[in-house]
Amino acid sequence: MGFDTQRFHVCTALWLTLCLMASFVDAAPVNFVSAFHFMDLVRDTPYHLRAPTVMAFINNSDSECAGRFSKLSYSQKGLPDRNELLVGRYDMEAQFHYAWFKFTEDMDLAARFGITTCPTIVIVRPEWTGREGENNTDNHLTWDGKGNWRAWVKKQISKMHIPESDPEWPLSRIRSRDQVETRTHMRISKVPAKLPMYTEKGYKKIPMPDGLYEELQAWYHKHEHLRAEEDWSKIATQLNTHEAKMTMVSFDHDAITRDRISNTYVRPILSNWSGIAEDSMALKAVYGIREYYRGNELRTHVDTIATHVLSAILNINQVGMDEPWPLEVINHDGVRELITMEPKEMVLYESATLPHGRPFPLKGEKFSNMFVHYQPKGWDFVEDSDGMPYSTVVDRERISVFESYAIAVVAMLVGCAWLQLIPRDHGISLVHI
């Protein structure tokens, strides 16, 4: 069997196409979905390592704007890498139709920076803190639309703070954290609308029963000597452990008591609230008692789809609080709310469909919570590789974008091998393949 140069060139072209696609993926700007997404990305890196940001404000529903933006060839290519420059873009119109919840002005990145024209390219200085409630509008520069925008970006950032090199924060870690944070915000925007909801608002705050609170207090004081620092992945962004550590007095040290307390006290309360029979609720996870300290933040998120469905937050203790540390939720009406808690209070919530978090620095010495999660019988939803939900019964044939891409790559490679191995005398022409 002779070597077929035509087939070799076809295979090479396919492979180069894949490489080209990969290079575009690497250079793709972050698609900001809200002001909160951008603020979280900024805060995911220690202050002394934060890079400036260049972002394009676009409107893909406006054909003229989209045309002008296309001519800019906007990407990371020719610019410093992520550890020296964050490159992103924001669609000023799509965000108001993309999310299932009510997208308000404080969520709108364009409103935060006073951008009304399209396209607009701005540089946000690294001093921008990303703190809600702080005035950061003076910390950005706007391109005047003249000359080469890349040259303008390079000139401006050369005058700004250059992030220090830190072996604990390599480029790969920063990029991975960007991806995790972006995935979190995509899930907030999409997941709840794709899942069943059991209650009207998705949450309810109630007092903790005396017996439950007394048992938790007694157990907590007895086992405080088992306190240990939580070990989180270096690319995890749900908690700001890079700025303030957290500890856990884990109920896993006493699984019998853990399960008894959960099923004796918490399950009947969740059952009565949700309308799901107790014997149709399986205990899937108990976290805590988790201890948060001054400066801690818990980024808003939705929980694990397969198991964290009907849940409860139990506030065990608060020490030295300067002010309340509110729980942020987006209720089932799509309205963002802030809920304050006192010791001996609990919040019942549908944790896979109610975005929740405490995305503000804790201003106090310690805040201790326990979390209990149940799965209703018949709940067959899991998440794909993009974190999106699907039913293992209804959507058995469904595959994610990532899985589709993987299959396409394999198909191309197999096709290359097949093209190279077919004998010439079969009379198969590449024109007809």
Coordinates of C-alpha atoms in Angstrom, one line a residue:
M1 CA 0.0 0.0 0.0
G2 CA 1.6 3.3 -1.2
F3 CA 1.6 6.6 0.7
D4 CA -1.2 8.8 -0.5
T5 CA -0.1 12.4 -0.4
Q6 CA -3.6 13.7 -1.1
R7 CA -5.0 11.9 1.9
F8 CA -2.1 13.1 4.0
H9 CA -2.9 16.7 3.0
V10 CA -6.6 16.2 3.9
C11 CA -5.6 14.8 7.3
T12 CA -3.1 17.6 7.9
A13 CA -5.7 20.2 7.0
L14 CA -8.2 18.7 9.5
W15 CA -5.6 18.6 12.2
L16 CA -4.5 22.2 11.5
T17 CA -8.2 23.2 11.7
L18 CA -8.4 21.7 15.1
C19 CA -5.3 23.5 16.2
L20 CA -6.6 26.7 14.8
M21 CA -9.9 26.2 16.7
A22 CA -7.9 25.6 19.9
S23 CA -5.9 28.7 19.4
F24 CA -9.1 30.8 19.1
V25 CA -10.4 29.2 22.3
D26 CA -7.2 30.1 24.2
A27 CA -7.5 33.7 22.9
A28 CA -11.2 34.1 23.4
P29 CA -12.2 37.0 25.7
V30 CA -14.2 36.2 28.8
N31 CA -17.9 36.8 28.2
F32 CA -19.1 38.7 31.2
V33 CA -22.7 38.0 32.0
S34 CA -23.1 40.7 34.6
A35 CA -21.4 43.3 36.8
F36 CA -21.3 40.7 39.6
H37 CA -19.5 38.2 37.3
F38 CA -16.8 40.8 36.6
M39 CA -16.5 41.8 40.3
D40 CA -16.1 38.2 41.3
L41 CA -13.4 37.6 38.6
V42 CA -11.5 40.6 39.9
R43 CA -11.7 39.4 43.5
D44 CA -10.6 35.9 42.6
T45 CA -7.0 37.1 42.5
P46 CA -5.1 38.6 45.4
Y47 CA -5.0 42.4 45.3
H48 CA -1.3 42.7 44.6
L49 CA -1.6 40.3 41.6
R50 CA -4.6 41.9 40.0
A51 CA -4.1 42.9 36.4
P52 CA -5.9 45.7 34.5
T53 CA -8.9 44.7 32.3
V54 CA -9.7 45.6 28.8
M55 CA -13.3 45.0 27.9
A56 CA -15.5 45.6 24.8
F57 CA -19.1 46.7 25.2
I58 CA -21.1 45.3 22.3
N59 CA -24.6 44.7 21.1
N60 CA -25.0 41.7 18.8
S61 CA -28.6 42.5 18.2
D62 CA -27.6 45.7 16.5
S63 CA -26.3 44.8 13.1
E64 CA -24.4 48.1 12.6
C65 CA -22.6 47.7 16.0
A66 CA -21.9 44.1 15.4
G67 CA -20.4 44.9 12.0
R68 CA -18.1 47.6 13.5
F69 CA -17.1 45.3 16.3
S70 CA -16.2 42.5 13.9
K71 CA -13.8 44.8 12.1
L72 CA -11.8 45.3 15.3
S73 CA -10.8 41.6 15.4
Y74 CA -11.2 41.7 19.2
S75 CA -9.3 39.0 21.0
Q76 CA -6.3 38.4 23.3
K77 CA -4.0 37.9 20.4
G78 CA -1.1 40.4 20.4
L79 CA -1.8 41.4 24.0
P80 CA -0.2 40.4 27.3
D81 CA -1.3 37.1 28.8
R82 CA -4.0 36.8 31.4
N83 CA -1.7 37.3 34.4
E84 CA -0.9 40.8 33.1
L85 CA -4.3 41.6 31.4
L86 CA -7.8 40.3 31.7
V87 CA -9.6 40.5 28.3
G88 CA -13.4 40.4 28.2
R89 CA -16.5 41.6 26.4
Y90 CA -20.0 42.4 27.5
D91 CA -23.2 42.3 25.4
M92 CA -25.2 45.3 26.6
E93 CA -28.5 44.0 25.3
A94 CA -28.4 40.2 25.6
Q95 CA -28.0 40.2 29.4
F96 CA -31.5 41.6 29.8
H97 CA -33.0 38.6 27.9
Y98 CA -30.4 35.9 28.8
A99 CA -31.0 35.4 32.5
W100 CA -34.2 33.8 33.9
F101 CA -34.3 36.4 36.7
K102 CA -34.9 40.1 36.7
F103 CA -31.8 41.7 35.4
T104 CA -31.5 45.0 37.2
E105 CA -29.4 48.1 36.7
D106 CA -27.0 47.2 39.5
M107 CA -26.3 43.9 37.7
D108 CA -25.6 45.7 34.4
L109 CA -21.9 46.2 33.6
A110 CA -22.6 48.9 31.1
A111 CA -24.5 50.9 33.6
R112 CA -21.7 50.5 36.2
F113 CA -19.3 52.3 33.8
G114 CA -21.8 54.6 32.2
I115 CA -21.4 53.1 28.7
T116 CA -24.1 53.8 26.2
T117 CA -22.4 53.7 22.8
C118 CA -21.5 50.5 20.8
P119 CA -18.9 49.3 20.4
T120 CA -16.9 50.8 23.2
I121 CA -13.5 49.6 24.5
V122 CA -12.4 50.5 28.0
I123 CA -9.5 49.6 30.3
V124 CA -10.3 49.1 33.9
R125 CA -7.4 49.9 36.2
P126 CA -6.1 47.2 38.5
E127 CA -6.9 49.5 41.5
W128 CA -10.6 48.8 40.7
T129 CA -11.7 47.0 43.9
G130 CA -14.8 45.1 42.6
R131 CA -16.6 45.9 45.8
E132 CA -20.3 46.5 45.6
G133 CA -21.3 49.9 47.0
E134 CA -17.9 51.5 46.3
N135 CA -17.4 54.1 43.6
N136 CA -15.1 52.7 41.0
T137 CA -16.2 54.7 38.0
D138 CA -13.1 56.9 37.9
N139 CA -10.9 53.8 37.5
H140 CA -11.3 53.3 33.8
L141 CA -10.2 54.7 30.4
T142 CA -12.1 54.8 27.2
W143 CA -10.7 54.3 23.7
D144 CA -11.5 57.2 21.4
G145 CA -12.0 54.9 18.4
K146 CA -9.0 56.3 16.6
G147 CA -6.0 54.3 15.5
N148 CA -5.3 50.7 16.5
W149 CA -7.0 49.7 19.7
R150 CA -4.4 47.1 20.6
A151 CA -1.6 49.7 20.4
W152 CA -3.7 52.0 22.6
V153 CA -4.2 49.2 25.2
K154 CA -0.5 48.4 25.3
K155 CA 0.4 52.0 25.7
Q156 CA -2.1 52.6 28.6
I157 CA -1.3 49.4 30.6
S158 CA 2.4 50.1 30.3
K159 CA 1.8 53.0 32.7
M160 CA -0.1 50.9 35.2
H161 CA 0.8 48.5 38.0
I162 CA 2.5 45.4 36.7
P163 CA 1.3 42.4 38.8
E164 CA 4.1 40.7 40.7
S165 CA 5.2 37.2 39.9
D166 CA 4.1 34.6 42.5
P167 CA 4.8 30.9 42.2
E168 CA 1.6 30.2 44.1
W169 CA -0.3 31.9 41.4
P170 CA 0.9 30.7 38.0
L171 CA -1.0 31.6 34.8
S172 CA -2.7 28.2 34.7
R173 CA -4.3 28.7 38.1
I174 CA -5.6 32.2 37.3
R175 CA -7.0 31.0 34.0
S176 CA -8.7 28.0 35.7
R177 CA -10.2 30.2 38.3
D178 CA -11.7 32.4 35.5
Q179 CA -13.2 29.4 34.0
V180 CA -14.7 28.2 37.3
E181 CA -16.1 31.6 38.1
T182 CA -17.6 32.0 34.6
R183 CA -19.2 28.5 34.9
T184 CA -20.7 29.5 38.2
H185 CA -22.4 32.6 36.8
M186 CA -23.6 30.8 33.7
R187 CA -25.2 28.2 36.0
I188 CA -26.9 31.0 38.0
S189 CA -28.3 32.4 34.8
K190 CA -29.5 29.2 33.3
V191 CA -29.9 26.3 35.8
P192 CA -33.0 27.3 37.9
A193 CA -35.2 27.8 34.8
K194 CA -34.5 24.2 33.7
L195 CA -35.5 22.4 36.9
P196 CA -38.7 21.7 38.9
M197 CA -39.5 24.1 41.7
Y198 CA -41.4 23.0 44.8
T199 CA -42.2 26.2 46.6
E200 CA -43.4 29.7 45.7
K201 CA -40.3 31.8 46.6
G202 CA -37.7 29.0 47.0
Y203 CA -36.8 29.8 50.6
K204 CA -38.3 30.4 54.0
K205 CA -36.7 31.7 57.2
I206 CA -37.9 30.2 60.5
P207 CA -36.8 29.9 64.1
M208 CA -34.9 26.7 65.0
P209 CA -36.8 24.3 67.3
D210 CA -35.5 24.4 70.9
G211 CA -34.5 20.8 70.9
L212 CA -32.6 21.1 67.7
Y213 CA -30.7 24.2 68.8
E214 CA -29.8 22.7 72.2
E215 CA -28.5 19.5 70.6
L216 CA -26.4 21.4 68.1
Q217 CA -25.0 23.7 70.8
A218 CA -24.1 20.8 73.0
W219 CA -22.4 18.8 70.2
Y220 CA -20.5 21.9 69.0
H221 CA -19.0 22.7 72.4
K222 CA -18.1 19.1 73.0
H223 CA -16.3 18.7 69.6
E224 CA -14.6 22.1 69.2
H225 CA -11.2 20.6 69.8
L226 CA -11.6 18.8 66.4
R227 CA -11.7 22.1 64.6
A228 CA -9.6 21.9 61.3
E229 CA -8.9 24.3 58.4
E230 CA -10.9 23.5 55.3
D231 CA -8.9 22.2 52.4
W232 CA -10.2 23.7 49.1
S233 CA -8.8 23.3 45.6
K234 CA -6.6 26.1 44.5
I235 CA -8.9 26.7 41.5
A236 CA -12.1 26.8 43.6
T237 CA -13.7 30.2 43.7
Q238 CA -16.8 29.6 45.8
L239 CA -15.0 30.8 49.0
N240 CA -12.3 33.4 49.2
T241 CA -9.9 31.1 51.0
H242 CA -6.9 32.9 49.4
E243 CA -7.8 36.0 51.5
A244 CA -9.3 34.5 54.7
K245 CA -9.2 30.9 55.9
M246 CA -12.2 29.0 57.1
T247 CA -12.5 26.1 59.7
M248 CA -14.8 23.2 60.1
V249 CA -15.9 21.3 63.2
S250 CA -17.1 18.4 61.1
F251 CA -20.2 16.3 61.9
D252 CA -18.5 13.5 60.0
H253 CA -16.7 12.7 63.2
D254 CA -20.0 11.5 64.6
A255 CA -22.1 10.2 61.7
I256 CA -24.7 8.6 63.9
T257 CA -25.6 11.9 65.6
R258 CA -25.3 13.7 62.4
D259 CA -27.9 11.6 60.6
R260 CA -30.1 11.4 63.7
I261 CA -30.3 15.1 64.1
S262 CA -30.8 15.7 60.4
N263 CA -33.6 13.1 60.0
T264 CA -35.3 13.8 63.4
Y265 CA -35.4 17.5 63.2
V266 CA -34.6 18.9 59.8
R267 CA -36.3 16.4 57.4
P268 CA -39.8 16.9 58.9
I269 CA -39.4 20.7 58.7
L270 CA -38.3 20.5 55.0
S271 CA -41.1 18.0 54.3
N272 CA -43.8 20.2 55.8
W273 CA -42.5 23.2 53.8
S274 CA -42.0 21.5 50.4
G275 CA -44.9 19.1 50.5
I276 CA -42.6 16.2 49.8
A277 CA -43.3 13.2 52.1
E278 CA -40.5 12.4 54.6
D279 CA -40.1 8.9 53.4
S280 CA -39.5 10.3 49.9
M281 CA -36.5 12.4 51.0
A282 CA -33.0 10.9 51.1
L283 CA -30.3 12.6 53.2
K284 CA -27.4 13.3 50.8
A285 CA -25.0 15.7 52.5
V286 CA -24.3 17.5 55.8
Y287 CA -21.6 20.2 55.9
G288 CA -20.5 21.8 59.1
I289 CA -20.3 23.1 61.5
R290 CA -18.5 25.6 59.2
E291 CA -16.8 28.6 60.8
Y292 CA -16.4 31.8 58.8
Y293 CA -14.1 34.6 60.0
R294 CA -13.6 38.3 59.3
G295 CA -13.2 39.0 55.6
N296 CA -14.7 35.7 54.4
E297 CA -17.0 35.7 51.4
L298 CA -19.3 33.0 50.0
R299 CA -19.9 33.7 46.3
T300 CA -23.4 33.3 45.0
H301 CA -24.0 30.0 43.3
V302 CA -26.4 27.1 42.8
D303 CA -25.7 23.8 44.4
T304 CA -25.0 20.3 43.1
I305 CA -28.0 19.4 40.9
A306 CA -28.1 15.7 41.5
T307 CA -28.2 15.8 45.3
H308 CA -28.7 19.2 46.8
V309 CA -32.4 19.9 46.2
L310 CA -34.2 20.6 49.5
S311 CA -31.8 22.1 52.0
A312 CA -31.4 24.0 55.2
I313 CA -28.9 26.5 56.6
L314 CA -28.8 26.5 60.4
N315 CA -27.1 29.4 62.1
I316 CA -25.4 28.0 65.3
N317 CA -23.4 31.0 66.5
Q318 CA -22.2 34.5 65.8
V319 CA -19.3 36.2 67.6
G320 CA -18.3 39.9 67.6
M321 CA -20.4 41.0 64.7
D322 CA -20.0 44.6 63.6
E323 CA -23.0 44.3 61.3
P324 CA -25.3 41.6 59.9
W325 CA -23.8 39.3 57.2
P326 CA -26.7 38.9 54.8
L327 CA -27.6 35.9 52.7
E328 CA -28.1 36.9 49.1
V329 CA -30.7 34.9 47.1
I330 CA -32.5 35.3 43.8
N331 CA -36.0 34.0 44.7
H332 CA -38.2 32.0 42.4
D333 CA -39.9 35.3 41.2
G334 CA -36.4 36.3 39.9
V335 CA -36.0 39.0 42.5
R336 CA -32.7 39.5 44.3
E337 CA -33.1 39.7 48.1
L338 CA -30.9 40.0 51.2
I339 CA -31.8 37.9 54.2
T340 CA -30.3 38.4 57.6
M341 CA -30.0 35.6 60.2
E342 CA -29.6 35.4 63.9
P343 CA -28.3 32.5 66.0
K344 CA -31.1 29.9 66.4
E345 CA -32.6 30.7 63.0
M346 CA -32.7 28.5 59.9
V347 CA -33.3 29.2 56.2
L348 CA -35.0 26.4 54.2
Y349 CA -34.2 26.7 50.6
E350 CA -34.2 24.9 47.2
S351 CA -30.5 24.9 46.8
A352 CA -30.3 23.8 43.1
T353 CA -32.8 26.4 42.0
L354 CA -32.2 29.3 44.4
P355 CA -29.0 31.2 43.7
H356 CA -27.5 31.9 47.1
G357 CA -24.4 33.2 48.8
R358 CA -22.9 35.8 51.0
P359 CA -20.8 37.8 48.5
F360 CA -19.9 40.5 51.0
P361 CA -16.9 40.5 53.4
L362 CA -17.9 39.2 56.9
K363 CA -17.5 42.1 59.3
G364 CA -17.3 40.1 62.5
E365 CA -15.1 37.7 64.4
K366 CA -16.9 34.4 63.7
F367 CA -20.1 33.1 62.0
S368 CA -21.0 29.4 62.3
N369 CA -23.4 27.5 60.1
M370 CA -24.5 23.9 59.4
F371 CA -25.9 22.9 56.0
V372 CA -28.2 19.9 55.4
H373 CA -29.2 18.6 51.9
Y374 CA -31.9 16.2 50.8
Q375 CA -32.9 14.6 47.5
P376 CA -36.6 13.9 46.8
K377 CA -37.5 10.4 45.5
G378 CA -37.7 10.4 41.7
W379 CA -35.3 13.3 41.3
D380 CA -33.4 12.1 38.2
F381 CA -31.6 15.3 37.3
V382 CA -27.8 15.5 37.0
E383 CA -25.4 17.9 35.4
D384 CA -23.4 17.7 32.2
S385 CA -19.8 18.7 31.7
D386 CA -21.0 22.4 31.4
G387 CA -22.8 22.2 34.7
M388 CA -26.2 22.3 33.0
P389 CA -29.0 20.0 34.1
Y390 CA -30.6 17.2 32.2
S391 CA -32.9 14.3 33.2
T392 CA -31.3 10.8 33.0
V393 CA -34.8 9.5 32.0
V394 CA -36.2 12.2 29.7
D395 CA -32.9 13.3 28.1
R396 CA -31.0 10.0 28.0
E397 CA -29.6 10.8 24.5
R398 CA -28.5 14.3 25.4
I399 CA -24.8 15.2 25.3
S400 CA -23.1 18.4 26.1
V401 CA -21.2 20.7 23.8
F402 CA -18.0 19.5 25.2
E403 CA -18.9 15.8 24.6
S404 CA -20.0 16.7 21.1
Y405 CA -16.7 18.4 20.4
A406 CA -14.8 15.4 21.8
I407 CA -16.8 13.1 19.5
A408 CA -16.1 15.3 16.5
V409 CA -12.3 15.2 17.3
V410 CA -12.3 11.5 17.5
A411 CA -14.4 11.2 14.3
M412 CA -11.8 13.4 12.5
L413 CA -8.9 11.3 13.7
V414 CA -10.6 8.1 12.8
G415 CA -11.5 9.6 9.4
C416 CA -7.8 10.5 8.8
A417 CA -6.8 7.0 9.6
W418 CA -9.5 5.6 7.4
L419 CA -8.5 7.8 4.5
Q420 CA -4.8 6.8 4.8
L421 CA -5.5 3.1 5.0
I422 CA -8.0 2.7 2.1
P423 CA -6.3 0.8 -0.8
R424 CA -6.1 2.8 -4.0
D425 CA -7.7 0.1 -6.1
H426 CA -11.1 0.5 -4.3
G427 CA -11.7 3.3 -6.7
I428 CA -12.9 5.7 -3.9
S429 CA -12.4 9.3 -4.8
L430 CA -11.9 12.0 -2.2
V431 CA -14.3 14.2 -4.2
H432 CA -17.2 11.8 -3.3
I433 CA -16.3 11.4 0.4

